[in-house]
């Protein structure tokens, strides 16, 4: 059945069934489910595709960790046919593939002592993904494989990586990183829905809503989105386009599957933090307001993430799209400006003129244009 705004309501019991069974083993791949508990008590689900359909590759397959963006989960890497989905393409190319699921998404909704219906469970922003989630998952991969991992992030998955690398976190366990639709600066975001939403969120939406969990499938949030969609200049008839920009290369059945699975919940605080980034034009930790900042950080303004501190010899592959309304080209150029002193042979930048935000994950041409480049890039890191 269609839910609000064309999302499909998913039966919860079905959603609890393991990701491996539903999306991976049916295509003839091995798949393992792992759990890792963050140091602040969130229990995260991680999937591993240890080898391709043909098997082989021996013990020394290089691990690759895939980190999804906001409002989606690890399933986004598995929505197309195996020949078109990055997770399977990497496995078939000889890599040991690990798929992360951020706290709050359906496979990672447990906590050692909080229930996801408890507002305290949702008291986090992307700062916490940098400090807790990312290190936990990277350490899990390192412990299991004994090797540094390649990293692929999309959207928010690029922001947490960039912020993490800028603070020198996890660098010793990362071999290289491929960042798709990289997000760090959001001042030029052109998605009409995003712009209106950012304005609403900056008004500390939690006070309006009293909602800690931002779940687009719940009535209060879908009513909020409906109100945003009714604003002049915002057309949410095609919800995916309203958020991501005009994707060129999506298959209708994949879009249907996408809307059946996503959007996933996140915390309202996470959105407030993203909205602060849009408003302030700088990359900073969560802004609690002057008094709370003093208590929290010991200074009136939240500390910056200085992306110029990313180690210059860390191999990076960035791919961004000319039609992307979230990761706008101008903002990506600001990011690239911070990387201007990066070792020349360690920074690879790809611009795909007709791609928008979702094309980088579920576009049917992404394999030929982007994914094959990622495979080559990873293979060239010795």
Coordinates of N, CA, C and O in Angstrom, one line a residue, residues 203-298:
X203 N 15.1 26.7 12.7 CA 14.3 27.3 13.8 C 14.1 26.2 14.9 O 13.1 26.1 15.5
X204 N 15.2 25.4 15.2 CA 15.2 24.4 16.2 C 13.8 23.7 16.2 O 13.0 23.9 17.1
X205 N 13.6 22.9 15.2 CA 12.4 22.2 14.9 C 11.9 21.4 16.1 O 10.7 21.2 16.2
X206 N 12.8 20.9 16.9 CA 12.4 20.0 18.0 C 11.4 20.7 18.9 O 10.6 20.0 19.4
X207 N 11.5 22.0 19.0 CA 10.6 22.7 19.9 C 9.2 22.7 19.3 O 8.2 22.6 20.0
X208 N 9.2 22.8 17.9 CA 7.9 22.8 17.3 C 7.2 21.4 17.4 O 6.1 21.3 17.6
X209 N 8.1 20.5 17.2 CA 7.6 19.1 17.0 C 7.6 18.3 18.3 O 6.8 17.4 18.4
X210 N 8.6 18.6 19.1 CA 8.8 17.8 20.3 C 9.2 16.4 19.8 O 9.0 15.4 20.5
X211 N 9.8 16.2 18.6 CA 10.1 14.9 18.1 C 11.6 14.7 18.1 O 12.3 15.5 17.4
X212 N 12.0 13.6 18.7 CA 13.5 13.3 18.6 C 13.8 12.5 17.4 O 14.8 12.6 16.8
X213 N 12.8 11.7 17.0 CA 13.0 10.8 15.8 C 12.4 11.4 14.6 O 11.3 11.8 14.6
X214 N 13.2 11.5 13.5 CA 12.7 12.0 12.3 C 12.4 10.9 11.4 O 13.3 10.4 10.7
X215 N 11.2 10.4 11.4 CA 10.8 9.2 10.6 C 9.8 9.7 9.5 O 8.6 9.9 9.8
X216 N 10.2 9.8 8.2 CA 9.3 10.3 7.2 C 8.0 9.5 7.0 O 7.1 9.9 6.4
X217 N 8.0 8.2 7.6 CA 6.9 7.4 7.4 C 5.9 7.6 8.5 O 4.8 7.0 8.6
X218 N 6.2 8.4 9.6 CA 5.3 8.6 10.7 C 4.4 9.8 10.3 O 4.8 10.7 9.6
X219 N 3.2 9.8 11.0 CA 2.3 10.9 10.6 C 2.8 12.3 10.9 O 2.7 13.2 10.0
X220 N 3.4 12.6 12.1 CA 3.8 14.0 12.3 C 4.8 14.5 11.2 O 4.7 15.6 10.7
X221 N 5.8 13.6 10.9 CA 6.8 14.0 10.0 C 6.2 14.1 8.6 O 6.5 15.0 7.8
X222 N 5.3 13.2 8.2 CA 4.8 13.3 6.8 C 3.9 14.5 6.7 O 3.8 15.1 5.7
X223 N 3.2 14.9 7.8 CA 2.4 16.1 7.8 C 3.3 17.3 7.6 O 3.0 18.3 6.9
X224 N 4.5 17.3 8.3 CA 5.5 18.4 8.2 C 6.0 18.5 6.8 O 6.0 19.5 6.2
X225 N 6.3 17.3 6.2 CA 6.8 17.3 4.8 C 5.7 17.8 3.8 O 5.9 18.5 2.9
X226 N 4.4 17.4 4.1 CA 3.3 17.9 3.2 C 3.2 19.4 3.3 O 3.0 20.0 2.3
X227 N 3.4 19.9 4.5 CA 3.3 21.4 4.6 C 4.5 22.0 3.8 O 4.3 23.0 3.2
X228 N 5.7 21.4 3.9 CA 6.8 21.9 3.1 C 6.5 21.9 1.6 O 6.9 22.8 0.9
X229 N 5.9 20.7 1.2 CA 5.6 20.5 -0.2 C 4.6 21.5 -0.7 O 4.5 21.7 -1.9
X230 N 3.8 22.1 0.2 CA 2.8 23.0 -0.2 C 3.3 24.4 -0.4 O 2.6 25.3 -0.9
X231 N 4.6 24.6 0.0 CA 5.2 25.9 -0.1 C 5.4 26.3 -1.6 O 5.6 25.4 -2.4
X232 N 5.3 27.6 -1.9 CA 5.5 28.0 -3.3 C 6.8 27.5 -3.8 O 7.8 27.6 -3.1
X233 N 6.9 27.1 -5.1 CA 8.1 26.7 -5.7 C 8.6 25.3 -5.3 O 9.6 24.8 -5.8
X234 N 7.9 24.6 -4.5 CA 8.3 23.2 -4.1 C 7.3 22.3 -4.7 O 6.1 22.3 -4.5
X235 N 7.8 21.4 -5.6 CA 6.9 20.4 -6.2 C 7.3 19.0 -5.7 O 8.4 18.5 -6.1
X236 N 6.5 18.4 -4.9 CA 6.9 17.1 -4.4 C 6.2 15.9 -5.1 O 6.2 14.8 -4.6
X237 N 5.7 16.3 -6.3 CA 4.9 15.2 -7.0 C 5.9 14.0 -7.2 O 5.6 12.9 -7.0
X238 N 7.1 14.3 -7.6 CA 8.1 13.3 -7.7 C 9.1 13.5 -6.6 O 10.0 14.3 -6.6
X239 N 8.8 12.8 -5.5 CA 9.5 13.0 -4.2 C 11.0 12.9 -4.4 O 11.8 13.6 -3.8
X240 N 11.5 11.9 -5.1 CA 12.9 11.6 -5.2 C 13.6 12.8 -5.9 O 14.6 13.3 -5.4
X241 N 13.0 13.3 -7.0 CA 13.5 14.5 -7.6 C 13.5 15.7 -6.7 O 14.5 16.5 -6.7
X242 N 12.4 15.8 -5.9 CA 12.3 17.0 -5.0 C 13.5 17.0 -4.1 O 13.9 18.1 -3.6
X243 N 14.0 15.9 -3.7 CA 15.1 15.8 -2.8 C 16.5 15.8 -3.5 O 17.4 16.5 -3.1
X244 N 16.6 15.1 -4.6 CA 18.0 14.8 -5.1 C 18.4 15.6 -6.3 O 19.5 15.6 -6.7
X245 N 17.4 16.2 -7.0 CA 17.6 16.8 -8.3 C 17.2 15.8 -9.4 O 16.7 14.7 -9.1
X246 N 17.4 16.2 -10.6 CA 16.8 15.4 -11.7 C 17.8 14.2 -12.1 O 18.8 14.5 -12.8
X247 N 17.6 13.1 -11.6 CA 18.4 11.9 -11.9 C 18.2 11.5 -13.3 O 17.1 11.5 -13.8
X248 N 19.3 11.1 -14.0 CA 19.1 10.8 -15.5 C 18.8 9.4 -15.7 O 18.2 9.0 -16.7
X249 N 19.3 8.5 -14.8 CA 19.5 7.1 -15.3 C 18.9 6.1 -14.3 O 19.6 5.1 -14.1
X250 N 17.7 6.4 -13.8 CA 17.1 5.4 -12.9 C 16.1 4.6 -13.6 O 15.4 5.0 -14.5
X251 N 16.1 3.3 -13.2 CA 15.1 2.4 -13.7 C 13.9 2.4 -12.9 O 14.0 2.5 -11.6
X252 N 12.7 2.5 -13.5 CA 11.4 2.6 -12.7 C 11.3 1.6 -11.6 O 10.8 1.9 -10.5
X253 N 11.6 0.4 -11.9 CA 11.4 -0.7 -10.9 C 12.4 -0.5 -9.7 O 12.0 -0.8 -8.5
X254 N 13.6 0.1 -10.0 CA 14.5 0.3 -8.9 C 14.0 1.5 -8.0 O 14.0 1.4 -6.8
X255 N 13.4 2.5 -8.7 CA 12.8 3.6 -7.9 C 11.7 3.1 -7.0 O 11.6 3.5 -5.8
X256 N 10.9 2.2 -7.5 CA 9.8 1.6 -6.7 C 10.3 0.9 -5.5 O 9.9 1.0 -4.4
X257 N 11.4 0.1 -5.8 CA 12.0 -0.7 -4.7 C 12.6 0.3 -3.7 O 12.5 0.1 -2.5
X258 N 13.2 1.4 -4.2 CA 13.8 2.4 -3.3 C 12.8 3.0 -2.4 O 13.0 3.1 -1.2
X259 N 11.6 3.4 -3.0 CA 10.6 4.0 -2.2 C 9.9 3.0 -1.2 O 9.3 3.4 -0.3
X260 N 10.0 1.7 -1.6 CA 9.5 0.7 -0.7 C 10.4 0.6 0.6 O 9.9 0.4 1.7
X261 N 11.7 0.8 0.4 CA 12.6 0.6 1.5 C 13.0 1.8 2.2 O 13.3 1.8 3.4
X262 N 13.0 2.9 1.5 CA 13.5 4.2 2.1 C 12.3 5.1 2.1 O 11.3 4.8 1.4
X263 N 12.3 6.2 2.8 CA 13.3 6.7 3.6 C 13.4 6.0 5.0 O 12.3 5.5 5.5
X264 N 14.6 5.9 5.5 CA 14.8 5.3 6.8 C 14.8 6.5 7.9 O 15.1 7.6 7.5
X265 N 14.5 6.2 9.1 CA 14.5 7.2 10.1 C 15.9 7.7 10.4 O 16.9 7.0 10.2
X266 N 16.0 9.0 10.9 CA 17.2 9.5 11.4 C 16.8 10.4 12.6 O 15.6 10.4 13.0
X267 N 17.8 11.0 13.3 CA 17.4 11.8 14.4 C 17.1 13.3 13.9 O 17.7 13.7 12.9
X268 N 16.1 13.9 14.5 CA 15.8 15.3 14.2 C 17.0 16.1 14.4 O 17.3 17.0 13.6
X269 N 17.8 15.8 15.5 CA 19.0 16.6 15.8 C 20.0 16.5 14.6 O 20.7 17.5 14.3
X270 N 20.1 15.4 14.0 CA 21.0 15.2 12.8 C 20.6 16.2 11.7 O 21.4 16.9 11.1
X271 N 19.3 16.4 11.5 CA 18.8 17.3 10.5 C 19.1 18.7 10.9 O 19.4 19.6 10.1
X272 N 18.9 19.0 12.2 CA 19.2 20.4 12.7 C 20.6 20.7 12.4 O 21.0 21.8 11.9
X273 N 21.5 19.7 12.6 CA 23.0 19.9 12.4 C 23.2 20.2 10.9 O 24.0 21.1 10.5
X274 N 22.6 19.4 10.1 CA 22.8 19.6 8.6 C 22.3 21.0 8.2 O 22.9 21.7 7.4
X275 N 21.2 21.4 8.8 CA 20.6 22.7 8.5 C 21.5 23.8 8.9 O 21.7 24.8 8.3
X276 N 22.2 23.6 10.1 CA 23.2 24.6 10.5 C 24.3 24.7 9.5 O 24.8 25.8 9.3
X277 N 24.7 23.6 8.9 CA 25.7 23.6 7.9 C 25.3 24.4 6.7 O 26.1 25.2 6.1
X278 N 24.0 24.3 6.3 CA 23.5 25.0 5.2 C 23.5 26.5 5.5 O 23.9 27.3 4.7
X279 N 23.0 26.8 6.7 CA 22.9 28.2 7.1 C 24.2 28.9 7.3 O 24.4 30.0 6.8
X280 N 25.2 28.2 7.9 CA 26.4 28.9 8.3 C 27.5 28.9 7.2 O 28.4 29.6 7.3
X281 N 27.3 27.9 6.3 CA 28.3 27.9 5.2 C 29.7 27.4 5.7 O 30.6 27.5 4.9
X282 N 29.7 26.9 6.9 CA 31.0 26.3 7.4 C 30.7 24.9 8.0 O 29.6 24.6 8.3
X283 N 31.8 24.2 8.2 CA 31.7 22.8 8.7 C 32.1 22.9 10.2 O 33.2 23.0 10.5
X284 N 31.1 22.8 11.0 CA 31.3 22.8 12.5 C 30.6 21.7 13.2 O 29.7 21.1 12.7
X285 N 31.0 21.5 14.4 CA 30.3 20.6 15.3 C 28.9 21.2 15.6 O 28.7 22.3 15.3
X286 N 28.1 20.4 16.2 CA 26.7 20.8 16.5 C 26.7 22.1 17.3 O 27.4 22.2 18.3
X287 N 25.8 23.0 16.9 CA 25.7 24.3 17.6 C 24.6 24.2 18.6 O 23.4 24.2 18.2
X288 N 24.9 24.2 19.9 CA 23.9 24.1 20.9 C 23.4 25.5 21.3 O 22.5 25.6 22.2
X289 N 24.0 26.6 20.8 CA 23.7 27.9 21.3 C 24.8 28.3 22.3 O 25.3 27.4 22.9
X290 N 25.0 29.6 22.4 CA 26.2 30.0 23.2 C 26.4 29.4 24.5 O 27.4 28.8 24.8
X291 N 25.3 29.4 25.4 CA 25.5 28.9 26.7 C 25.8 27.4 26.8 O 26.8 27.0 27.5
X292 N 25.1 26.7 26.0 CA 25.3 25.2 26.0 C 26.7 24.9 25.3 O 27.3 24.0 25.7
X293 N 27.0 25.7 24.3 CA 28.3 25.4 23.7 C 29.5 25.6 24.7 O 30.4 24.8 24.7
X294 N 29.3 26.6 25.5 CA 30.4 26.8 26.6 C 30.5 25.6 27.4 O 31.6 25.1 27.7
X295 N 29.4 25.1 27.8 CA 29.4 23.9 28.7 C 29.9 22.7 27.9 O 30.7 21.9 28.5
X296 N 29.5 22.6 26.7 CA 29.8 21.4 25.9 C 31.2 21.4 25.3 O 31.9 20.4 25.3
X297 N 31.6 22.5 24.8 CA 32.9 22.6 24.1 C 34.0 23.5 24.8 O 35.1 23.6 24.4
X298 N 33.5 24.3 25.8 CA 34.4 25.2 26.5 C 34.6 26.5 25.6 O 35.5 27.3 25.9

